[in-house]
mmCIF file of C-alpha atoms and ligand atoms in Angstrom:
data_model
loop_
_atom_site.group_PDB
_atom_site.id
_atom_site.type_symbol
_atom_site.label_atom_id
_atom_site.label_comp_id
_atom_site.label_asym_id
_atom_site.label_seq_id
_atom_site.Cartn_x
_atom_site.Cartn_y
_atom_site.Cartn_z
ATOM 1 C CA UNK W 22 55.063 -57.843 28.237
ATOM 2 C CA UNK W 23 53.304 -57.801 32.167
ATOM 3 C CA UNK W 24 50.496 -59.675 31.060
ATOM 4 C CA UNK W 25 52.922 -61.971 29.643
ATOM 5 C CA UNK W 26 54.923 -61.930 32.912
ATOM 6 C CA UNK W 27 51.544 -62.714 34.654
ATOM 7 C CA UNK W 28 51.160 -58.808 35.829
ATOM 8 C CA UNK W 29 47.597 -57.986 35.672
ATOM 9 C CA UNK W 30 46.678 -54.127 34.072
ATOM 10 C CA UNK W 31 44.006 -52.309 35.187
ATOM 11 C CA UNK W 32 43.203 -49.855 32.615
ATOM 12 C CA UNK W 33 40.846 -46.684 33.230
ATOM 13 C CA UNK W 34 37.535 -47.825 31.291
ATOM 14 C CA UNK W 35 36.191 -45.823 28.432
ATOM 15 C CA UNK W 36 32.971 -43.737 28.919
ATOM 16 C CA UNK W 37 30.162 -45.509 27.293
ATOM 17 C CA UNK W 38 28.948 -43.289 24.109
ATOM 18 C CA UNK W 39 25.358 -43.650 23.311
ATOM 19 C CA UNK W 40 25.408 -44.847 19.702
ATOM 20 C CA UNK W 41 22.423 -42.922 17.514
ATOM 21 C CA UNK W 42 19.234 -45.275 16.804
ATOM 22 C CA UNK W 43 18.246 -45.483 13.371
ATOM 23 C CA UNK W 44 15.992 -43.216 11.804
ATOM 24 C CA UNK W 45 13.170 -45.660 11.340
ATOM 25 C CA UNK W 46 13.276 -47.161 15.024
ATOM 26 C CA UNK W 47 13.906 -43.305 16.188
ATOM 27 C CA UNK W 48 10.940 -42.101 14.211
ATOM 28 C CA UNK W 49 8.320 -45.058 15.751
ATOM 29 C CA UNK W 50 10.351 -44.475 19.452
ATOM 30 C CA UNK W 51 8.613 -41.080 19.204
ATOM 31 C CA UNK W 52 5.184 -41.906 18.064
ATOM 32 C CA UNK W 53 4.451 -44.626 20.622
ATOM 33 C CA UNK W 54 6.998 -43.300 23.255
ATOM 34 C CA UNK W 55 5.763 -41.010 25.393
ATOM 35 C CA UNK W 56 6.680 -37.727 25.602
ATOM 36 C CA UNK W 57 10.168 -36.672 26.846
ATOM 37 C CA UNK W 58 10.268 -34.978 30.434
ATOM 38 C CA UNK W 59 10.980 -31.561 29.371
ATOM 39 C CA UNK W 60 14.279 -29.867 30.290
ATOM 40 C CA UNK W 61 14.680 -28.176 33.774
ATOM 41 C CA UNK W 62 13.992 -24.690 32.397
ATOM 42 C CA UNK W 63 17.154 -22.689 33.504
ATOM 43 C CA UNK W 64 14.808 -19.343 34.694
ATOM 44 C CA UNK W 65 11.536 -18.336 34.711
ATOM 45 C CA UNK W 66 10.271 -16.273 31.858
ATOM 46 C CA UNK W 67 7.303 -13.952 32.395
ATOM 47 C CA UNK W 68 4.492 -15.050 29.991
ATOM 48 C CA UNK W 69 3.928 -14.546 26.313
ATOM 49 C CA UNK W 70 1.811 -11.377 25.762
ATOM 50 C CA UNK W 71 -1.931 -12.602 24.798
ATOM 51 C CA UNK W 72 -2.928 -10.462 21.648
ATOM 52 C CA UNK W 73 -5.730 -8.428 22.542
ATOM 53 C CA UNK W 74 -8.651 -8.096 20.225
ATOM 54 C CA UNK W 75 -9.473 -4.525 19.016
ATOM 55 C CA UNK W 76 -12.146 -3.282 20.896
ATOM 56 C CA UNK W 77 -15.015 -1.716 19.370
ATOM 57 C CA UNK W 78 -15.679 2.126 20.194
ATOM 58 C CA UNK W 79 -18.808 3.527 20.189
ATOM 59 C CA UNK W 80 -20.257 4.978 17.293
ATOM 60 C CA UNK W 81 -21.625 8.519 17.114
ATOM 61 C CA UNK W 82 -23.276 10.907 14.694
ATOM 62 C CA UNK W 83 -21.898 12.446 11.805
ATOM 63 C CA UNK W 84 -20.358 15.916 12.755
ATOM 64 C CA UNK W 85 -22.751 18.782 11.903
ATOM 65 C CA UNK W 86 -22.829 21.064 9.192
ATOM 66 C CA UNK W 87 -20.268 19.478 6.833
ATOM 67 C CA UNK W 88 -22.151 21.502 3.970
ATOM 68 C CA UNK W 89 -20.757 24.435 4.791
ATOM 69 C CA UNK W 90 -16.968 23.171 5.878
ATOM 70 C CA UNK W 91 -13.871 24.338 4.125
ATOM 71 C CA UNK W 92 -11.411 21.807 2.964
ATOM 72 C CA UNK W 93 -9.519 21.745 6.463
ATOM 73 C CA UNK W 94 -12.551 21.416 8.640
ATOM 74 C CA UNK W 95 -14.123 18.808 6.141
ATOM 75 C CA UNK W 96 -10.982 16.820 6.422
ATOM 76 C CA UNK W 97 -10.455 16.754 10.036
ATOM 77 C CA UNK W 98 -13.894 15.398 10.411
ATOM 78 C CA UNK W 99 -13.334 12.480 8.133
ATOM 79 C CA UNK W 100 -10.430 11.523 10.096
ATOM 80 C CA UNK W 101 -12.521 11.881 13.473
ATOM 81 C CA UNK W 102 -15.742 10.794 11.804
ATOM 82 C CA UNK W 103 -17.494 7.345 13.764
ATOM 83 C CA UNK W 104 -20.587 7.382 12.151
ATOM 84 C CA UNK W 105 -20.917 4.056 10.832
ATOM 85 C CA UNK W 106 -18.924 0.526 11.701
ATOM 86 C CA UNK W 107 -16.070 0.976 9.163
ATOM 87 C CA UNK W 108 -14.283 3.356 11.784
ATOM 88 C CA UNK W 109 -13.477 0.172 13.714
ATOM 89 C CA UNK W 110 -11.369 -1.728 11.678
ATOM 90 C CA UNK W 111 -9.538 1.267 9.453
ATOM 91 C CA UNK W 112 -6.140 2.088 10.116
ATOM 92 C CA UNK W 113 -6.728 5.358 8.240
ATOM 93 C CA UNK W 114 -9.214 7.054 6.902
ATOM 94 C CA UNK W 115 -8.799 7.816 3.479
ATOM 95 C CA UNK W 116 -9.872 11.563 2.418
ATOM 96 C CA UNK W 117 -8.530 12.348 -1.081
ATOM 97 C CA UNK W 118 -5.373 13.686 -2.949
ATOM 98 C CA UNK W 119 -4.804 16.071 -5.203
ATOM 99 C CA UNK W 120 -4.981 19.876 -5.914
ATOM 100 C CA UNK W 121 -7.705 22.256 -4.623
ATOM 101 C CA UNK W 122 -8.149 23.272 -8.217
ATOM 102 C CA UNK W 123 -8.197 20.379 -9.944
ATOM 103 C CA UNK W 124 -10.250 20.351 -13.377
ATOM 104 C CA UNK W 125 -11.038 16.718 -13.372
ATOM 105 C CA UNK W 126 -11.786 15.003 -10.466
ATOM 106 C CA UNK W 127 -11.344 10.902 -10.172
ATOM 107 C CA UNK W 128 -13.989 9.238 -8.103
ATOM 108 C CA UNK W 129 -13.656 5.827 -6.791
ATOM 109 C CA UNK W 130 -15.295 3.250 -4.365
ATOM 110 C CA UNK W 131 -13.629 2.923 -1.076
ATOM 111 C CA UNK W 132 -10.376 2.212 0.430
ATOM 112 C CA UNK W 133 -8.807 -1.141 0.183
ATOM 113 C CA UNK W 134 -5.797 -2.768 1.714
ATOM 114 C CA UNK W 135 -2.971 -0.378 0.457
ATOM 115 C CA UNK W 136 -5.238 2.489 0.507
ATOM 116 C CA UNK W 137 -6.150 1.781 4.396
ATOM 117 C CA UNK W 138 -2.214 1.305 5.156
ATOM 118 C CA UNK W 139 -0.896 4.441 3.300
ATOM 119 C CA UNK W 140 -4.127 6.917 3.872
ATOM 120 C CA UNK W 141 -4.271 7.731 -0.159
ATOM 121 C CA UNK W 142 -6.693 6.442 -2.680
ATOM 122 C CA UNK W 143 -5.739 4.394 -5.701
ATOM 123 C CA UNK W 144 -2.460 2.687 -4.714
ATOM 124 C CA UNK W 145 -0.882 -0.143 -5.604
ATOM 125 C CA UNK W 146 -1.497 -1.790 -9.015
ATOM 126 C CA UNK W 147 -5.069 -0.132 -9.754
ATOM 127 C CA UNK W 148 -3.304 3.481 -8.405
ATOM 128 C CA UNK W 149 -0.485 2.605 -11.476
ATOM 129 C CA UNK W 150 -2.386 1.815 -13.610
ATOM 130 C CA UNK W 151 -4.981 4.776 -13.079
ATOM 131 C CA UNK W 152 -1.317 7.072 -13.283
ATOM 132 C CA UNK W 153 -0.831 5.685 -16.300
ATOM 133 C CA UNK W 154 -4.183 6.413 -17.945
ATOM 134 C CA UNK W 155 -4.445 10.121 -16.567
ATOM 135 C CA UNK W 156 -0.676 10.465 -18.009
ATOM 136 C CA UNK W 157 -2.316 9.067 -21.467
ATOM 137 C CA UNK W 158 -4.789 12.310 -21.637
ATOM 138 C CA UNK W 159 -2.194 14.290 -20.071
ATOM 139 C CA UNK W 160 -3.135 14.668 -16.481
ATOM 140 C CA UNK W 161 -1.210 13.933 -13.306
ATOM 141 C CA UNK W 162 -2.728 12.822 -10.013
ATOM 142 C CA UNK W 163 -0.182 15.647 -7.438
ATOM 143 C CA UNK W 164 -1.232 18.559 -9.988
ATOM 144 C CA UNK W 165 -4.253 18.349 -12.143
ATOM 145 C CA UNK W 166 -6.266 15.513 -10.673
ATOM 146 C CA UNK W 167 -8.220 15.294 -7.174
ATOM 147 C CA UNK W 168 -9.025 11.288 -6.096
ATOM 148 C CA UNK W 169 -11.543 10.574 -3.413
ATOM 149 C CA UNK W 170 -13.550 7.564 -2.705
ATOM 150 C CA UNK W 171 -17.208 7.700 -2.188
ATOM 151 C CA UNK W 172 -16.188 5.656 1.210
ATOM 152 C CA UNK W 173 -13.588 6.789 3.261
ATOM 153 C CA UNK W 174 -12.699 4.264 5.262
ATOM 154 C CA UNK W 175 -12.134 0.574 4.559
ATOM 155 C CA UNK W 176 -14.992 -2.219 4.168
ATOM 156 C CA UNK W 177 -13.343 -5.271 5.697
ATOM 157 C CA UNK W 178 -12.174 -7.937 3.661
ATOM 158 C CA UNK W 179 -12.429 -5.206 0.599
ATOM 159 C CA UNK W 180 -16.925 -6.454 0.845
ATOM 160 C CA UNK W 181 -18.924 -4.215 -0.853
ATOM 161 C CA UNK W 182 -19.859 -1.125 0.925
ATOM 162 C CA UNK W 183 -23.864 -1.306 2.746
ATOM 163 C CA UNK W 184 -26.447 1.136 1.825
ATOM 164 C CA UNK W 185 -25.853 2.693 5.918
ATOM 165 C CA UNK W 186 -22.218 3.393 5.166
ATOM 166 C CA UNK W 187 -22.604 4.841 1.821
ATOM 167 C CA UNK W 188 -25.659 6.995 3.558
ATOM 168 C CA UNK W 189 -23.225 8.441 6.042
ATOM 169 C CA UNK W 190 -20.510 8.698 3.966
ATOM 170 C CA UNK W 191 -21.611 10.553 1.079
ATOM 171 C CA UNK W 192 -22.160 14.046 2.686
ATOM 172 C CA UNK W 193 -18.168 14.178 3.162
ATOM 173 C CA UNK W 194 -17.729 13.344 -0.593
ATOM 174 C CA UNK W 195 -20.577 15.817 -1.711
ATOM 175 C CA UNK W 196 -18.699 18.565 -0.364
ATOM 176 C CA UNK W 197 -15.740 17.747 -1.779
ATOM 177 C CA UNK W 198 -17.343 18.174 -5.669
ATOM 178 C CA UNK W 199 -18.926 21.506 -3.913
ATOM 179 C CA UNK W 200 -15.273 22.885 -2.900
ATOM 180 C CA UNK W 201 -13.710 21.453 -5.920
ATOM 181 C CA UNK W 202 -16.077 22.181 -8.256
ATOM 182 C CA UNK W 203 -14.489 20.148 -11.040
ATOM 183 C CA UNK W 204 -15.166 20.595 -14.727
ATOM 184 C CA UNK W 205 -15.646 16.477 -14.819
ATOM 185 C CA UNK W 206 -16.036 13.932 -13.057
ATOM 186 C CA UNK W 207 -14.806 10.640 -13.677
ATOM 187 C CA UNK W 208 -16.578 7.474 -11.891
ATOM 188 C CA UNK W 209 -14.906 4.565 -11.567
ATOM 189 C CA UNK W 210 -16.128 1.208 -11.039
ATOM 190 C CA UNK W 211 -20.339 -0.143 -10.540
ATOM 191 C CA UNK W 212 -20.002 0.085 -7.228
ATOM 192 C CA UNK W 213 -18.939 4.158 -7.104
ATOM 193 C CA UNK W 214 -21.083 4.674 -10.509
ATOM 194 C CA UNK W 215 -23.862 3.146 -9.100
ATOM 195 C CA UNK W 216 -23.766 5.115 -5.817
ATOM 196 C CA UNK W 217 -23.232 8.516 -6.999
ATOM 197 C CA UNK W 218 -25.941 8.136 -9.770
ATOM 198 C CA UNK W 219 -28.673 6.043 -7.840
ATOM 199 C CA UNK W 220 -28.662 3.403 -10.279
ATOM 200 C CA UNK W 221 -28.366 -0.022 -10.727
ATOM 201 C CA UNK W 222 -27.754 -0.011 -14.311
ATOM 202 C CA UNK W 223 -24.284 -1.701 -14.786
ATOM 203 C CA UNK W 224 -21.376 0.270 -15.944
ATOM 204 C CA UNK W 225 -21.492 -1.379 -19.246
ATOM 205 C CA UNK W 226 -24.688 0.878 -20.040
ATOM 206 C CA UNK W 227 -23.801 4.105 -18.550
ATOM 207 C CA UNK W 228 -20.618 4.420 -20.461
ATOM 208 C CA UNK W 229 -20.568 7.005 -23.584
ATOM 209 C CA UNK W 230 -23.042 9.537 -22.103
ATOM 210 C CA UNK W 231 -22.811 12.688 -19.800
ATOM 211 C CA UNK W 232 -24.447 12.118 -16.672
ATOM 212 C CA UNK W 233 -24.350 14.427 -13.446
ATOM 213 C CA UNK W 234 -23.492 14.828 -9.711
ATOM 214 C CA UNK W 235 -23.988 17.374 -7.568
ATOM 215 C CA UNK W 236 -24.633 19.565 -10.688
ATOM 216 C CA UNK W 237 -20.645 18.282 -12.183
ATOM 217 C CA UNK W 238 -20.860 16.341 -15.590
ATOM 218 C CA UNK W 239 -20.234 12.530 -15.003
ATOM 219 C CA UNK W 240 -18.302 10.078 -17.358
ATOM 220 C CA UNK W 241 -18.607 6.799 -16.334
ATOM 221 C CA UNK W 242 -15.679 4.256 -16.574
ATOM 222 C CA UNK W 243 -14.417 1.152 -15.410
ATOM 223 C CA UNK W 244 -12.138 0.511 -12.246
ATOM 224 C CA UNK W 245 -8.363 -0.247 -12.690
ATOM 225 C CA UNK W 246 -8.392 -2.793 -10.426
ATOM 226 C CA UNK W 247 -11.304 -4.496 -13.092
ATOM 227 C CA UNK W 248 -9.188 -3.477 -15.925
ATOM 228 C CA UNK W 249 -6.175 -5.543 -14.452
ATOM 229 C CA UNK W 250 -8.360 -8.364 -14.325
ATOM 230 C CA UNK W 251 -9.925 -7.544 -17.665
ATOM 231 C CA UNK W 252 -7.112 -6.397 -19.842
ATOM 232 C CA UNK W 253 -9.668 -6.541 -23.114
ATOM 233 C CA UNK W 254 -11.505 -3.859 -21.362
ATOM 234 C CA UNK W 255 -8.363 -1.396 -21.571
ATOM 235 C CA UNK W 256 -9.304 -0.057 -24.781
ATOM 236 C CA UNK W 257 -13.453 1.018 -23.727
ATOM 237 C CA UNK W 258 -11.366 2.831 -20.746
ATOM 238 C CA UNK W 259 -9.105 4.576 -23.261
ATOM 239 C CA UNK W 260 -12.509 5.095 -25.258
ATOM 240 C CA UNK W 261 -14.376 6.406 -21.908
ATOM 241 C CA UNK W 262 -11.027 8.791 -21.336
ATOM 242 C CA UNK W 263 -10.978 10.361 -24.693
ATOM 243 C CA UNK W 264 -14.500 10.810 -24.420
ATOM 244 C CA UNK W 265 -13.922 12.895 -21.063
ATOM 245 C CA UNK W 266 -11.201 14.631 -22.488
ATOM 246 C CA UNK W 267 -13.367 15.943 -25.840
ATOM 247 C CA UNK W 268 -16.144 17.141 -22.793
ATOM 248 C CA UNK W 269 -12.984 19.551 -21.428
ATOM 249 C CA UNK W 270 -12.081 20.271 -25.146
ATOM 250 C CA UNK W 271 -15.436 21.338 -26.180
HETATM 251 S S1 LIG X 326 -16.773 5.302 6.240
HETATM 252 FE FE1 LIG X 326 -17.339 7.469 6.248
HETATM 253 S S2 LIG X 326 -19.147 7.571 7.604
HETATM 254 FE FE2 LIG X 326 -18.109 5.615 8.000
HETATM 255 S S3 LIG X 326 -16.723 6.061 9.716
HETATM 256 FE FE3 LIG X 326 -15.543 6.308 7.833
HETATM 257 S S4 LIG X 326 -15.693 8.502 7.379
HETATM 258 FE FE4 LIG X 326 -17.320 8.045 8.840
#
């Protein structure tokens, strides 16, 4: 009706909304654009922490006279032990589980992954799996089996173990068999076989005889963590277990 009468409005004007691009001109905007200004940044933030890298310590000999240590003394110088490299990157060291009287004693290669986290040998998969086959002959690791590796801390990246570490480890599992003195040993896995036997015969060829350590009657086997891999191999394992068991029989 006023513009009709001549009367001229003046209306407030609307803001002016930025309408979206589409995707496809958006998308090439930003690869040939350059780069936005960034934002005023509303308060200083101190700076990211940089991760530091471990550093190596020193190593140092092999405490003295772990040939004559009882099981307390033995194991607090595994867990204080720098004699070779491995100390660096363990985040435990790894000394063995089970009873002090343990008949049959389980003897593996060296910590891995789970092992390094948790400070016990044979967890995980291969540690269920080894349950399950001491269960089968009627054993249990808390009460009638002691585990130890022939390593006690962890190779990185789960490599095999070098001739050095095994050198400086072994003394600390030697005395364990001399404490224990188990009835039978049981060694799991070419790498632990082949260490505690000073052999390179594969396990494949050791299997179905008595052989000894430190004086303790050896019955070589494969490792779970093989048998997972291997499931065929299960039944030479049950084979090598029964065998054991007809040594503590006899
Ligand atoms: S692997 Fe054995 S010798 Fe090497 S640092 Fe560990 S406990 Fe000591």
């Amino acid at each position: 009706m006023l513009a009709e009468m001549g009367v001229r409005v003046f209306l407030p004007e609307a803001p002016v909304v930025a309408q979206p691009a589409p995707v496809a001109a958006a998308e090439a905007a930003m690869s040939s654009a350059p780069p936005p200004a960034a934002a005023p940044r509303a308060e200083a933030r101190p700076p990211a922490p940089v991760p530091q890298r471990p550093v190596a310590m020193p190593l140092a000999p092999r405490a003295t006279g772990v040939e004559s240590m009882d099981w307390a003394a033995l194991e607090a110088s595994v867990a204080a032990c720098r004699a070779c490299k491995l100390c660096n990157g363990r985040r435990n060291t790894v000394f063995g589980v089970g009873p002090a009287h343990a008949e049959v004693m389980v003897i593996g290669e060296a910590p891995g992954e789970n092992e390094d986290a948790q400070g016990e040998p044979f967890v995980g998969q291969a540690g269920k799996l080894l349950d399950n086959m001491l269960r089968a002959i009627g054993r249990d690791r808390r009460t009638s089996v002691y585990i130890a590796n022939v390593l006690k801390c962890r190779p990185p990246g789960n490599r095999n173990p070098e001739p050095e570490e095994v050198a400086q480890c072994e003394p600390f599992l030697r005395r364990q068999v001399d404490l224990l003195k188990p009835r039978i040993i049981l060694a799991m896995g070419r790498f632990a076989v082949q260490s505690i036997l000073q052999t390179t015969e594969p396990v494949g060829k050791l299997r179905g005889r008595v052989h000894h350590y430190n004086g303790v009657p050896v019955v070589v086997t494969y490792h779970p963590a093989y048998l997972l891999r291997n499931l065929p191999d299960k039944a030479k394992a049950w084979a090598d277990l029964c065998f054991a068991q007809s040594l503590l029989d006899a």
